[in-house]
PDB file of C-alpha atoms in Angstrom:
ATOM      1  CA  UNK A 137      23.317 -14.502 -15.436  1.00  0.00           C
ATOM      2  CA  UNK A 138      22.118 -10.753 -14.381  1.00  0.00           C
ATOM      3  CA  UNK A 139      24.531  -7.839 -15.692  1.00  0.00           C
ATOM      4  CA  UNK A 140      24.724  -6.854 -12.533  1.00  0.00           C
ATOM      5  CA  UNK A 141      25.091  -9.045  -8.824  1.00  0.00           C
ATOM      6  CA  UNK A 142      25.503  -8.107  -5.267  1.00  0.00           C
ATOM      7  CA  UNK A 143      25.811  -9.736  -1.753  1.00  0.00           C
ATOM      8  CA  UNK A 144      22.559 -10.806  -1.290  1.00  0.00           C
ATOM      9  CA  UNK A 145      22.301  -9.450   2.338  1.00  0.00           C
ATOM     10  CA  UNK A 146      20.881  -8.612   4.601  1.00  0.00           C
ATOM     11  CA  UNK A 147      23.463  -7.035   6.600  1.00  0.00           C
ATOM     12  CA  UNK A 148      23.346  -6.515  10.584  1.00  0.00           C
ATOM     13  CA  UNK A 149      25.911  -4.752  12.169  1.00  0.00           C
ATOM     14  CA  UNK A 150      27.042  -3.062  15.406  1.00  0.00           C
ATOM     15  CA  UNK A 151      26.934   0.688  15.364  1.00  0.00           C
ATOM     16  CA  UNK A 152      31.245   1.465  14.839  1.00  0.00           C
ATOM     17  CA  UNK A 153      31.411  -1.814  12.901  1.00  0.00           C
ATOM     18  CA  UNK A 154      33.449  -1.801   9.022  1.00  0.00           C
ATOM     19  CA  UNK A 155      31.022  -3.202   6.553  1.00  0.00           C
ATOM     20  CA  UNK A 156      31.811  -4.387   3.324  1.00  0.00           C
ATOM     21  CA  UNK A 157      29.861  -4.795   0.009  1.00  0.00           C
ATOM     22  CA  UNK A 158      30.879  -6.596  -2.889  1.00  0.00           C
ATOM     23  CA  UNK A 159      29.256  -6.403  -6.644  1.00  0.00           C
ATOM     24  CA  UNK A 160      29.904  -7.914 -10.103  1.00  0.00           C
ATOM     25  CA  UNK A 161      29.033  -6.816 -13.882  1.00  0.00           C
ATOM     26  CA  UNK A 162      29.199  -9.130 -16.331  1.00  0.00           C
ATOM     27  CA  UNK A 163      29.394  -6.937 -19.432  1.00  0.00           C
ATOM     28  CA  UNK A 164      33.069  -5.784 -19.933  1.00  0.00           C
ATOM     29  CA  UNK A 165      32.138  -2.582 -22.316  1.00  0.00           C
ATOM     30  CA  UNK A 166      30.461  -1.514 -19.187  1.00  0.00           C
ATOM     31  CA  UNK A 167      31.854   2.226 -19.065  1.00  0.00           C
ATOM     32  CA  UNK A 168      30.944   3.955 -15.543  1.00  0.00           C
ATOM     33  CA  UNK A 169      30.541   2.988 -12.219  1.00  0.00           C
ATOM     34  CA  UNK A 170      28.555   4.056  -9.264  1.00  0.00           C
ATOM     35  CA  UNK A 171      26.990   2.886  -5.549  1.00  0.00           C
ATOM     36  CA  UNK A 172      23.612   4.771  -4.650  1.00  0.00           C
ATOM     37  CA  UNK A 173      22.252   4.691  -1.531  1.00  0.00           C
ATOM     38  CA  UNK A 174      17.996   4.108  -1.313  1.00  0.00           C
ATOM     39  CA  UNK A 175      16.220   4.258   2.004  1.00  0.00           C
ATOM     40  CA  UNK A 176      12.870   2.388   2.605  1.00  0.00           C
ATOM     41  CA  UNK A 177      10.147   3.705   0.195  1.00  0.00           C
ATOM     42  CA  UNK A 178      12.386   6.706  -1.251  1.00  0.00           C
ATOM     43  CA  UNK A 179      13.722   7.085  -4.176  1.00  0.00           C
ATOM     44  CA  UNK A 180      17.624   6.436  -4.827  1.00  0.00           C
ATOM     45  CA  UNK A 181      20.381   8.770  -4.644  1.00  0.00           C
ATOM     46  CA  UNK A 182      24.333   8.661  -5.506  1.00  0.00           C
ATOM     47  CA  UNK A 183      26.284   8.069  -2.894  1.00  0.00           C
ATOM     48  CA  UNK A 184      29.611   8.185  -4.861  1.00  0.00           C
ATOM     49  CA  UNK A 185      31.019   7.663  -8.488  1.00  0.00           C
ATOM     50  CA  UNK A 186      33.321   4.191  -8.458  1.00  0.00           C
ATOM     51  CA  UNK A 187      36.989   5.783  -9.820  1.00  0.00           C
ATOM     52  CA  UNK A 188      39.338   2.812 -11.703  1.00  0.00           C
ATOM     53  CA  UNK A 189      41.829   4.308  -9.225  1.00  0.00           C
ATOM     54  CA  UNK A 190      39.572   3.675  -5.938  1.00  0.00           C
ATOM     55  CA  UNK A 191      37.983   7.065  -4.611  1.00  0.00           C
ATOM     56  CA  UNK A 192      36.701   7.834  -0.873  1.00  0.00           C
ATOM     57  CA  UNK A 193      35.061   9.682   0.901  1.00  0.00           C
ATOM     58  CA  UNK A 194      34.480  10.206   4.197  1.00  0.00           C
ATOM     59  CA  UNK A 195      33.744   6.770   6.467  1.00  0.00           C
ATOM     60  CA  UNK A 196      33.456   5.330   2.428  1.00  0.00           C
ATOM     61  CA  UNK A 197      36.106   3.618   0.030  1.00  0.00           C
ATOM     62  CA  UNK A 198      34.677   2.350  -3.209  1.00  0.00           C
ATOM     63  CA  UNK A 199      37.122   0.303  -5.341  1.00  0.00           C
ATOM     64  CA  UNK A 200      37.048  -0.821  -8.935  1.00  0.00           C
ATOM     65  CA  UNK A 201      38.706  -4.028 -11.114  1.00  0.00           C
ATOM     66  CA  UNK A 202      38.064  -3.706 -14.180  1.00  0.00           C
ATOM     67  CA  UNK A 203      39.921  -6.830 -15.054  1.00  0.00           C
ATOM     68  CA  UNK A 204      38.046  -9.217 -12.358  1.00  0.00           C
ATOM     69  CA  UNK A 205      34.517  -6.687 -13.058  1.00  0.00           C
ATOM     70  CA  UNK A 206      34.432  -6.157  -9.741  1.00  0.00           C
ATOM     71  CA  UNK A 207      33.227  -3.258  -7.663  1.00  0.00           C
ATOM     72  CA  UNK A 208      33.624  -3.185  -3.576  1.00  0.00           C
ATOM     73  CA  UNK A 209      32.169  -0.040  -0.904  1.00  0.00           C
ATOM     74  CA  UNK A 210      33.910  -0.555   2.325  1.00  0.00           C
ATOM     75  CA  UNK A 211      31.598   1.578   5.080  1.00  0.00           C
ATOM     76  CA  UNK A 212      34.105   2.298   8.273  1.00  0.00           C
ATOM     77  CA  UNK A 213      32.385   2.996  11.590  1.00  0.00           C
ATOM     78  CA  UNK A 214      28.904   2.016  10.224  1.00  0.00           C
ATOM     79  CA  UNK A 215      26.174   4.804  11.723  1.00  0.00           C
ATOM     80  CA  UNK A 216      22.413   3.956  12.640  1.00  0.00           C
ATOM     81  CA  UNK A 217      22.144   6.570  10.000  1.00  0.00           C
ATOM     82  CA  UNK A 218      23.847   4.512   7.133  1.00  0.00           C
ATOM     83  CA  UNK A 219      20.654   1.837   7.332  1.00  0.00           C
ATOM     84  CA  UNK A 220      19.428   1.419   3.690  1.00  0.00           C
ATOM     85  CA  UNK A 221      19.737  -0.645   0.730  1.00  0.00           C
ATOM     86  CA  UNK A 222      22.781   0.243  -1.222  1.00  0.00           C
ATOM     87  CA  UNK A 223      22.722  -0.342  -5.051  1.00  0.00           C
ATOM     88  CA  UNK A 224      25.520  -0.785  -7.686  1.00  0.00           C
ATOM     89  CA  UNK A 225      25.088   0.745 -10.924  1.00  0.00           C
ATOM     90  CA  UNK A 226      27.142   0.233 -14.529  1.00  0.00           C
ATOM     91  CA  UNK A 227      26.523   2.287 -17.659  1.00  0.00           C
ATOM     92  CA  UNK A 228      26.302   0.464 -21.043  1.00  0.00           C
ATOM     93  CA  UNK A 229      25.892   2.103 -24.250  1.00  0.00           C
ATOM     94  CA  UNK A 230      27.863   4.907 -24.379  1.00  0.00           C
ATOM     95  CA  UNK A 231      26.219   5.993 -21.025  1.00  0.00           C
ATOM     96  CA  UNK A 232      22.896   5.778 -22.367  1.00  0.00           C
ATOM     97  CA  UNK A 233      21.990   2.823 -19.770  1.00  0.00           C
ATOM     98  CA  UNK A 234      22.116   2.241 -16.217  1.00  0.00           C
ATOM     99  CA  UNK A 235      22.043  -1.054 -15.349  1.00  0.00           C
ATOM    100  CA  UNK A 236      21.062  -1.482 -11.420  1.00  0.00           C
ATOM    101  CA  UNK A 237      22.387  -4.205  -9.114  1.00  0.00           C
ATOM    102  CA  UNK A 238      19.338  -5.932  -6.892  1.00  0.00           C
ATOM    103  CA  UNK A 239      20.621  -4.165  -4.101  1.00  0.00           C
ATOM    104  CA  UNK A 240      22.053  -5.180  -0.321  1.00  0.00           C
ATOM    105  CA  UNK A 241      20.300  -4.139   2.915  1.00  0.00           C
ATOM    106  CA  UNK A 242      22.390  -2.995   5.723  1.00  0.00           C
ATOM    107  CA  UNK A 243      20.966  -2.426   9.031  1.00  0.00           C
ATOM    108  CA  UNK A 244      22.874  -0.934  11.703  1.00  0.00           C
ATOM    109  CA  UNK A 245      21.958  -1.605  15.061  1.00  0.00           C
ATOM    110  CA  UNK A 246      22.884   0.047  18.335  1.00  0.00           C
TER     111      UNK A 246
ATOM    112  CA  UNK B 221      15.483  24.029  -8.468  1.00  0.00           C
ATOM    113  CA  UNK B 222      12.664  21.544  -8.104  1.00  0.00           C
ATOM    114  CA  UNK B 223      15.063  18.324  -9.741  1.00  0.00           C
ATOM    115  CA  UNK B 224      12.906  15.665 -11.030  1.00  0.00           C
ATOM    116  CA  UNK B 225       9.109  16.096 -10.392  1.00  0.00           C
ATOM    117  CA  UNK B 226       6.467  12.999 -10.239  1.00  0.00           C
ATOM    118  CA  UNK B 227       2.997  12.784 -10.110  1.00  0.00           C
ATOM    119  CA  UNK B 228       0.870  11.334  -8.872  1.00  0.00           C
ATOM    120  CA  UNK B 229       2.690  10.051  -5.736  1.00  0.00           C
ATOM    121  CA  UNK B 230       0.218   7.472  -5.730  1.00  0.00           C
ATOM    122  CA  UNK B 231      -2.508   5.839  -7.753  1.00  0.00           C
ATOM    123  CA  UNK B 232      -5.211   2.659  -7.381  1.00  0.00           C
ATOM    124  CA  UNK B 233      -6.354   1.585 -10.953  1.00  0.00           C
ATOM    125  CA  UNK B 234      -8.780  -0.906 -11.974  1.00  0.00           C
ATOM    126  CA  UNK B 235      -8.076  -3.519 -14.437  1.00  0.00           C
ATOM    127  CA  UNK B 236      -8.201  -2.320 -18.003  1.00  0.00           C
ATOM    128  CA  UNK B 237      -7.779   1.344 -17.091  1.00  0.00           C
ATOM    129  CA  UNK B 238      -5.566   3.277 -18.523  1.00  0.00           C
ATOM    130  CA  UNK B 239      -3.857   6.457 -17.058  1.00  0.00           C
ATOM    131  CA  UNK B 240      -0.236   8.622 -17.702  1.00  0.00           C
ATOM    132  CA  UNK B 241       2.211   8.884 -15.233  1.00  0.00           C
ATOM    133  CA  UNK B 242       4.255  12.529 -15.348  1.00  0.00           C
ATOM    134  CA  UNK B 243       7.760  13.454 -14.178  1.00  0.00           C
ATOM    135  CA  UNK B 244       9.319  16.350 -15.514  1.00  0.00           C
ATOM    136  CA  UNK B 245      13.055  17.850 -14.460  1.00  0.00           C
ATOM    137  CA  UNK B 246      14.545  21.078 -14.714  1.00  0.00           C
ATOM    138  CA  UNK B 247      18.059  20.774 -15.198  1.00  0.00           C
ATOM    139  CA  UNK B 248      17.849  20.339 -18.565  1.00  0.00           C
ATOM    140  CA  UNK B 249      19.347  16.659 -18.610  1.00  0.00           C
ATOM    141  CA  UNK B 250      19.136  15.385 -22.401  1.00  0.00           C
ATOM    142  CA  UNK B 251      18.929  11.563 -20.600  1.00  0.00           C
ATOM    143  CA  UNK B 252      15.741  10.567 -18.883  1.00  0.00           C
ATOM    144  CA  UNK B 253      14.381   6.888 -18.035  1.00  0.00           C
ATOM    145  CA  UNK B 254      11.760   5.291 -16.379  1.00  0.00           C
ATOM    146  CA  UNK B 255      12.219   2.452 -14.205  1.00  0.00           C
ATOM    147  CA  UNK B 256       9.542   0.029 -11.998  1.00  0.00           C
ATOM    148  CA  UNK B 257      10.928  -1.370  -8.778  1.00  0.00           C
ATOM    149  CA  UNK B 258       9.420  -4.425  -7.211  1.00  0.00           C
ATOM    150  CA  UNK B 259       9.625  -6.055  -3.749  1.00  0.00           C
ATOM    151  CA  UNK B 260      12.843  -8.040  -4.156  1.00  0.00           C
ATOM    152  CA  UNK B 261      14.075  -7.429  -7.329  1.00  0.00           C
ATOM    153  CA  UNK B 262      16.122  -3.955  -8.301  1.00  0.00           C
ATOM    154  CA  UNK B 263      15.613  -1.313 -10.395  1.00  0.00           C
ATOM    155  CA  UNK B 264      14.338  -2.543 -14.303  1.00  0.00           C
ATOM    156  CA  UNK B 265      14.093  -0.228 -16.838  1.00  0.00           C
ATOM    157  CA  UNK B 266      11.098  -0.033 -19.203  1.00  0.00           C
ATOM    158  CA  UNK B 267      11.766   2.822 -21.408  1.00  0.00           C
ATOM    159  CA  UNK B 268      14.475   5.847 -22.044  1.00  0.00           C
ATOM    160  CA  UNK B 269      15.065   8.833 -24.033  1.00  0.00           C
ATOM    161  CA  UNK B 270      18.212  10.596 -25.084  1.00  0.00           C
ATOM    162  CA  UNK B 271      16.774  13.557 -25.926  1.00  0.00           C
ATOM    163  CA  UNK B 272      13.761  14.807 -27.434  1.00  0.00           C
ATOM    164  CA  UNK B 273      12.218  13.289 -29.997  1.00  0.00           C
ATOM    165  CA  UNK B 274      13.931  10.091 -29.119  1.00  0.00           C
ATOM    166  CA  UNK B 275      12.514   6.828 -27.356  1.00  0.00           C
ATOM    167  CA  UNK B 276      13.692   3.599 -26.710  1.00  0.00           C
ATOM    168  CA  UNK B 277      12.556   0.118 -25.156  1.00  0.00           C
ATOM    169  CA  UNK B 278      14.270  -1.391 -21.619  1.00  0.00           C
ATOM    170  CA  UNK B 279      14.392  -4.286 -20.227  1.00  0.00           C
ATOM    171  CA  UNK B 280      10.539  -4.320 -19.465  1.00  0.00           C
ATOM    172  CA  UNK B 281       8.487  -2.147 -22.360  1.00  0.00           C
ATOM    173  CA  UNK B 282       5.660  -4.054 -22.430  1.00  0.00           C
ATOM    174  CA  UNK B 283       2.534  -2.620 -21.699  1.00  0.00           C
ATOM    175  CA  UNK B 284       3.685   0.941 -21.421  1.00  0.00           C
ATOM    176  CA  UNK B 285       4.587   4.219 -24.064  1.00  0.00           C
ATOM    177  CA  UNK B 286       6.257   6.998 -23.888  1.00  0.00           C
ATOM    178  CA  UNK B 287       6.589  10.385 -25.565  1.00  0.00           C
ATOM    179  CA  UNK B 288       9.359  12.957 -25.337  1.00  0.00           C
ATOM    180  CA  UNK B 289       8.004  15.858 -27.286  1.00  0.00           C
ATOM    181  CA  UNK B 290      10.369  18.676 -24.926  1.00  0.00           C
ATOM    182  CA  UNK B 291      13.694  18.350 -23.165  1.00  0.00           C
ATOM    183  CA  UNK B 292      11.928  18.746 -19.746  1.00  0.00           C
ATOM    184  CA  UNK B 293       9.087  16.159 -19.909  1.00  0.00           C
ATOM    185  CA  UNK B 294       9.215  12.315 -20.525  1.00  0.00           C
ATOM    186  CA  UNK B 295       5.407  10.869 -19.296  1.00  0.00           C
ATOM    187  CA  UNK B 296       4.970   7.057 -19.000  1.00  0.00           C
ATOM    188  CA  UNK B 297       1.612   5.761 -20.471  1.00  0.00           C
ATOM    189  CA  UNK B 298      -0.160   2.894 -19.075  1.00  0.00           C
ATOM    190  CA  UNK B 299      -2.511   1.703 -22.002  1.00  0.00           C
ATOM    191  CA  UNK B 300      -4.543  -0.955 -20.361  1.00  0.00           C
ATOM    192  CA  UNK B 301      -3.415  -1.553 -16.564  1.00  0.00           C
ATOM    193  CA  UNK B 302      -3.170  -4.689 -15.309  1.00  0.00           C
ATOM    194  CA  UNK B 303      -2.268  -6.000 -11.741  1.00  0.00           C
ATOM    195  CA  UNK B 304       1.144  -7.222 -12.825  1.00  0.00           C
ATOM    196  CA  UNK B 305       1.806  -3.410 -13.228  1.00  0.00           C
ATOM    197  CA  UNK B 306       1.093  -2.766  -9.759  1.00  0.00           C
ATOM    198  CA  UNK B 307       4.675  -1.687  -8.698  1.00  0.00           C
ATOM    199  CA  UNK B 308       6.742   1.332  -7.922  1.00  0.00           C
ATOM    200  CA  UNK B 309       7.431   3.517 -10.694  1.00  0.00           C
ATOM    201  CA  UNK B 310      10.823   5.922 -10.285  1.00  0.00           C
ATOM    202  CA  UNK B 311      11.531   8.570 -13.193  1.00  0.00           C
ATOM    203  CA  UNK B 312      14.749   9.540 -13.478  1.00  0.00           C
ATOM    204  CA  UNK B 313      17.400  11.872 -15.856  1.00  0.00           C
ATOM    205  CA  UNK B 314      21.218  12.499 -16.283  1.00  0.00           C
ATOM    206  CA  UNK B 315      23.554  13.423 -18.654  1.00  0.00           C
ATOM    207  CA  UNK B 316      24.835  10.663 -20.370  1.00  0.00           C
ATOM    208  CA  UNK B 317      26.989   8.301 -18.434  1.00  0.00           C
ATOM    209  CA  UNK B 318      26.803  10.775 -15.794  1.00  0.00           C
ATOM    210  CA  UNK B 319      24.688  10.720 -11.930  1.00  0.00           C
ATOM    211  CA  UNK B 320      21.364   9.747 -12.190  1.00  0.00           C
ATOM    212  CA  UNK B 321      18.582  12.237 -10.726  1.00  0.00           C
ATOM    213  CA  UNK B 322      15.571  10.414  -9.039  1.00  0.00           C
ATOM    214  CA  UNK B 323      12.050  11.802  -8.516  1.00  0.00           C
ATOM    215  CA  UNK B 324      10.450  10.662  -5.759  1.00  0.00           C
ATOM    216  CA  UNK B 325       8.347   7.708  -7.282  1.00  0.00           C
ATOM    217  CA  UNK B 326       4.668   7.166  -8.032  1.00  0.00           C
ATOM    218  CA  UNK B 327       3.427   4.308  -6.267  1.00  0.00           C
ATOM    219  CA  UNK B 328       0.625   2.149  -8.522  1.00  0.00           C
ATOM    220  CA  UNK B 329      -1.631  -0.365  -7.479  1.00  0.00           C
ATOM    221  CA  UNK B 330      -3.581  -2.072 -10.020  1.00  0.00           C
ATOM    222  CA  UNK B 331      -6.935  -4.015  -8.694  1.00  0.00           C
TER     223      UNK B 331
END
């Protein structure tokens, strides 16, 4: 089983559309959480840091539970300009390693 | 404040060649990794440092070295290239547990 899973994807949705991306960790000494966002050929970047509290910001609400080792980012009123591959990421080892998710592809279409 | 630096942005190789890929970062990060990223699959890592001096093997060493002889540097090392290493490399650095700073990726191909 990989540490880390996500939806598969892709995803195609209507500009204004709610989107929602689900992820999984299997390693429960896993010790932060993040999404990043990576556009094609470009290198990734944080979108936002995964709170055990839920965080948001903007159009996006990223949610943690720790006891099911799930992580969700729910993208409200999906933009052409939200189009990339999004990308879940747990630290292991005292924060020494990131362990990436395969990714999901979201396309947003007028 | 240039972030993470790569180069070359891209490279062809032959077989057997052997050539050092560079990223440096200036924000003084004591974490820095280097991952390959191929068409379908995410983000593996192949090697890391915690700070200078210090090196250790990811998910996918093989075939690669790395030094960290300064804080700012961290170059990858391809010994003997080989078209399974034709990929997407990404160097990155953080403080631990903390965001992850890309560069913007050397791209490899390996004939």
């Amino acid at each position: 089983r990989k540490e880390v899973e996500q939806d598969p994807g892709p995803f195609n949705v209507p500009e204004g559309a709610t989107v929602a991306f689900n992820c999984t960790y299997s390693n429960s000494a896993s010790q932060s959480f993040f999404w990043y966002r990576q556009d094609c050929r470009k290198e990734p970047k944080l979108l936002m840091s995964v709170y055990s509290s839920g965080n948001e910001d903007g159009r996006f609400t990223a949610q943690l539970n720790r006891a099911s080792q799930y992580i969700s980012l729910l993208i409200r009123d999906s933009k052409l300009s939200d189009s990339a591959t999004y990308l879940c990421v747990v630290t292991l080892n005292y924060g020494q390693n990131f362990v990436f998710g395969p990714g999901t592809r979201l396309s947003v279409l007028p | 404040n240039a972030g993470v630096t790569q180069t070359p942005k891209f490279q062809v190789l032959k077989t057997g060649q052997s050539m050092t890929l560079q990223c440096a970062q200036d924000m003084n990060h004591e974490y820095m990794s280097w991952y390959r990223q191929d068409p379908g699959m995410g983000l593996r890592l192949i090697h890391y440092s915690v700070g200078a001096g210090i090196t250790d093997q990811g998910e996918v060493p093989n075939g690669y070295n790395v030094s960290r002889s300064t804080t700012e540097d961290f170059p990858l090392r391809l010994l003997s290239a080989a078209p399974s290493q034709t990929s997407v490399y990404f160097c990155a650095s953080s403080y631990p547990d903390k965001t992850q700073y890309f560069g913007p990726g050397t791209r490899l191909l390996v004939l």
